[in-house]
N, CA, C and O of each residue as an XYZ file, in Angstrom:
316
protein
N       0.913     -1.144      0.017
C       0.013      0.057      0.135
C       0.932      1.232      0.067
O       1.940      1.325      0.767
N       0.540      2.141     -0.817
C       1.114      3.576     -0.843
C       0.390      4.709     -0.350
O      -0.751      4.476      0.050
N       0.808      5.881     -0.294
C      -0.060      7.047      0.029
C      -1.282      7.238     -0.738
O      -2.336      7.619     -0.229
N      -1.121      6.962     -2.005
C      -2.227      7.260     -2.870
C      -3.332      6.181     -2.664
O      -4.497      6.512     -2.882
N      -3.053      4.936     -2.266
C      -3.944      3.945     -1.872
C      -4.544      4.207     -0.554
O      -5.676      3.800     -0.293
N      -3.872      4.832      0.238
C      -4.431      5.262      1.756
C      -5.491      6.344      1.368
O      -6.634      6.184      1.794
N      -5.239      7.301      0.686
C      -6.030      8.442      0.451
C      -7.346      7.866     -0.294
O      -8.471      8.241      0.035
N      -7.129      6.980     -1.264
C      -8.322      6.502     -2.044
C      -9.229      5.721     -1.157
O     -10.441      5.760     -1.366
N      -8.692      4.959     -0.104
C      -9.511      4.084      0.801
C      -9.708      4.777      2.080
O     -10.198      4.100      2.983
N      -9.420      5.985      2.319
C      -9.549      6.518      3.598
C     -10.946      6.460      4.168
O     -11.073      6.021      5.311
N     -11.953      6.835      3.527
C     -13.274      6.885      4.067
C     -13.601      5.477      4.392
O     -14.044      5.214      5.510
N     -13.427      4.587      3.540
C     -13.816      3.039      3.870
C     -13.070      2.615      5.006
O     -13.720      1.965      5.825
N     -11.656      2.855      5.307
C     -10.850      2.540      6.245
C     -11.482      3.066      7.507
O     -11.727      2.277      8.420
N     -11.756      4.328      7.615
C     -12.345      4.956      8.919
C     -13.564      4.407      9.168
O     -13.819      4.278     10.365
N     -14.514      3.993      8.286
C     -15.681      3.557      8.384
C     -15.716      2.091      8.877
O     -16.723      1.524      9.303
N     -14.377      1.511      8.752
C     -14.513     -0.017      9.090
C     -14.944     -0.776      7.939
O     -15.272     -1.944      8.145
N     -15.005     -0.289      6.689
C     -15.844     -1.117      5.628
C     -14.875     -1.831      4.586
O     -15.261     -2.176      3.469
N     -13.689     -2.004      5.017
C     -12.626     -2.575      4.088
C     -12.438     -4.051      4.301
O     -12.813     -4.507      5.381
N     -11.910     -4.849      3.416
C     -11.511     -6.161      3.534
C     -10.572     -6.081      4.667
O      -9.839     -5.095      4.741
N     -10.506     -7.104      5.648
C      -9.311     -7.055      6.642
C      -8.118     -7.025      6.104
O      -7.255     -6.423      6.743
N      -7.758     -7.625      4.862
C      -6.374     -7.806      4.418
C      -6.002     -6.310      3.856
O      -4.845     -5.913      3.990
N      -7.001     -5.473      3.220
C      -6.670     -4.133      2.981
C      -6.418     -3.306      4.032
O      -5.498     -2.488      3.995
N      -7.225     -3.453      5.072
C      -6.922     -2.673      6.360
C      -5.617     -2.969      6.937
O      -4.954     -2.068      7.450
N      -5.160     -4.302      6.881
C      -3.835     -4.570      7.373
C      -2.727     -3.862      6.613
O      -1.700     -3.412      7.120
N      -3.078     -3.821      5.302
C      -1.994     -3.201      4.615
C      -1.823     -1.684      4.798
O      -0.696     -1.194      4.727
N      -2.888     -0.941      5.026
C      -3.159      0.391      5.291
C      -2.329      0.659      6.731
O      -1.444      1.504      6.866
N      -2.831     -0.281      7.808
C      -2.068     -0.069      8.967
C      -0.477     -0.335      9.057
O       0.267      0.242      9.851
N      -0.112     -1.225      8.188
C       1.303     -1.306      7.908
C       2.049     -0.006      7.415
O       3.055      0.515      7.897
N       1.292      0.382      6.327
C       1.731      1.697      5.780
C       1.766      2.807      6.837
O       2.722      3.580      6.903
N       0.738      2.875      7.643
C       0.629      3.991      8.747
C       1.800      3.680      9.699
O       2.333      4.629     10.274
N       2.208      2.526      9.894
C       3.333      2.406     10.740
C       4.652      2.972     10.379
O       5.554      3.014     11.216
N       4.816      3.431      9.105
C       5.908      4.075      8.724
C       5.810      5.298      8.107
O       6.810      5.973      7.865
N       4.551      5.687      7.795
C       4.308      6.961      7.046
C       3.660      8.018      8.003
O       2.471      7.887      8.294
N       4.320      8.958      8.456
C       3.880      9.913      9.233
C       2.785     10.871      8.691
O       1.836     11.280      9.359
N       3.026     11.162      7.453
C       2.032     11.879      6.752
C       0.568     11.315      6.556
O      -0.457     11.986      6.678
N       0.637      9.979      6.234
C      -0.679      9.387      6.119
C      -1.187      9.225      7.444
O      -2.391      9.444      7.584
N      -0.495      8.874      8.486
C      -0.969      8.659     10.018
C      -1.499     10.017     10.375
O      -2.566     10.075     10.986
N      -0.843     11.138     10.045
C      -1.436     12.544     10.391
C      -2.763     12.688      9.711
O      -3.687     13.170     10.366
N      -2.954     12.332      8.499
C      -4.151     12.602      7.602
C      -5.166     11.717      8.181
O      -6.258     12.253      8.372
N      -5.041     10.372      8.531
C      -6.217      9.593      9.174
C      -6.513     10.070     10.470
O      -7.697     10.129     10.802
N      -5.467     10.482     11.399
C      -5.875     11.121     12.509
C      -6.699     12.316     12.484
O      -7.709     12.377     13.185
N      -6.291     13.409     11.622
C      -7.001     14.563     11.360
C      -8.381     14.459     10.900
O      -9.280     15.231     11.233
N      -8.503     13.415     10.082
C      -9.933     13.058      9.406
C     -10.826     12.569     10.387
O     -12.007     12.913     10.435
N     -10.169     11.589     11.354
C     -10.972     11.097     12.389
C     -11.534     12.279     13.352
O     -12.725     12.338     13.655
N     -10.670     13.114     13.757
C     -10.920     14.247     14.535
C     -11.917     15.105     13.959
O     -12.881     15.471     14.632
N     -11.764     15.439     12.809
C     -12.746     16.333     12.089
C     -14.214     15.706     12.063
O     -15.203     16.421     12.220
N     -14.298     14.359     11.860
C     -15.569     13.605     11.817
C     -16.144     13.813     13.345
O     -17.321     14.090     13.571
N     -15.270     13.661     14.230
C     -15.770     13.613     15.583
C     -16.344     14.875     16.023
O     -17.354     14.895     16.728
N     -15.636     16.121     15.569
C     -16.136     17.422     15.728
C     -17.293     17.623     15.192
O     -18.241     18.083     15.828
N     -17.343     17.269     13.843
C     -18.531     17.632     13.127
C     -19.840     16.762     13.520
O     -20.969     17.247     13.452
N     -19.621     15.608     13.884
C     -20.690     14.824     14.352
C     -21.399     15.326     15.819
O     -22.561     15.135     16.178
N     -20.315     16.028     16.540
C     -20.648     16.411     17.792
C     -21.316     17.804     17.831
O     -21.794     18.267     18.866
N     -21.321     18.472     16.589
C     -21.732     19.893     16.658
C     -23.307     19.951     16.269
O     -23.871     19.029     15.679
N     -23.906     21.078     16.649
C     -25.313     21.200     16.423
C     -25.547     21.838     15.199
O     -24.678     22.567     14.720
N     -26.713     21.636     14.586
C     -26.987     22.143     13.355
C     -27.210     23.687     13.369
O     -27.841     24.213     14.286
N     -26.674     24.412     12.320
C     -26.816     25.834     12.458
C     -27.893     26.153     11.248
O     -27.960     25.582     10.160
N     -28.672     27.171     11.720
C     -29.700     27.600     10.700
C     -29.187     28.652      9.950
O     -28.481     29.466     10.545
N     -29.415     28.810      8.677
C     -28.940     29.778      7.725
C     -29.940     30.766      7.445
O     -31.090     30.372      7.253
N     -29.667     32.041      7.390
C     -30.659     33.003      6.965
C     -31.299     32.682      5.449
O     -30.604     32.198      4.556
N     -32.518     32.967      5.302
C     -33.253     32.605      3.933
C     -32.354     33.021      2.924
O     -31.988     32.163      2.121
N     -31.902     34.248      2.806
C     -31.121     34.679      1.641
C     -29.874     33.936      1.214
O     -29.555     33.627      0.066
N     -29.196     33.693      2.397
C     -28.003     32.790      2.255
C     -28.283     31.473      1.811
O     -27.518     30.952      1.000
N     -29.332     30.830      2.258
C     -29.682     29.521      1.707
C     -30.049     29.475      0.327
O     -29.727     28.518     -0.376
N     -30.740     30.502     -0.130
C     -31.242     30.733     -1.595
C     -30.027     30.845     -2.396
O     -29.918     30.138     -3.398
N     -28.964     31.778     -2.013
C     -27.824     32.052     -2.750
C     -26.931     30.745     -2.825
O     -26.256     30.597     -3.844
N     -26.879     29.894     -1.939
C     -26.057     28.702     -1.861
C     -26.841     27.618     -2.923
O     -26.250     27.092     -3.865
N     -28.089     27.411     -2.644
C     -28.898     26.541     -3.513
C     -28.625     26.943     -5.073
O     -28.320     26.148     -5.963
N     -28.797     28.309     -5.202
C     -28.754     28.881     -6.755
C     -27.413     28.347     -7.200
O     -27.282     27.720     -8.252
N     -26.397     28.617     -6.352
C     -24.800     28.512     -6.896
C     -24.615     26.958     -7.047
O     -23.814     26.565     -7.895
N     -25.209     26.172     -6.385
C     -25.073     24.714     -6.421
C     -25.746     24.179     -7.568
O     -25.215     23.269     -8.206
N     -27.134     24.765     -7.978
C     -27.826     24.367     -9.038
C     -26.878     24.776    -10.299
O     -26.612     23.965    -11.186
N     -26.415     26.060    -10.289
C     -25.639     26.507    -11.563
C     -24.530     25.559    -11.710
O     -24.266     25.117    -12.828
N     -23.799     25.181    -10.587
C     -22.530     24.346    -10.728
C     -22.862     23.120    -11.339
O     -22.176     22.667    -12.255
N     -23.973     22.487    -10.854
C     -24.292     21.135    -11.265
C     -24.742     21.063    -12.836
O     -24.538     20.090    -13.562
N     -25.449     22.379    -13.259
C     -25.780     22.360    -14.556
C     -24.704     22.679    -15.591
O     -24.930     22.662    -16.801
N     -23.443     22.989    -15.012
C     -22.347     23.281    -15.998
C     -21.935     22.038    -16.749
O     -22.072     20.913    -16.269
N     -21.389     22.292    -18.027
C     -20.958     21.172    -18.834
C     -19.550     21.054    -18.489
O     -18.791     22.012    -18.341
N     -19.221     19.728    -18.359
C     -17.700     19.408    -18.211
C     -16.855     19.917    -19.398
O     -17.331     19.917    -20.533
N     -15.666     20.330    -19.155
C     -14.636     20.781    -20.251
C     -14.270     19.613    -21.151
O     -13.471     19.771    -22.074
């Protein structure tokens, strides 16, 4: 397993949704790659913070602008 593989499988690894052999490969990689270990740790912490936060209400005009921007972005044709 290399750094690219860890990044590709990061979400499934954190969710515990990987084949045990792939998880072991990632854990071996994390044993010697401080950058990937930091990425996994920071992603886990971010998820914990986000899940522990309360939902914020947006003012109506902000919500409308966000929805309009998302709708415009989704209707763009790829280059």
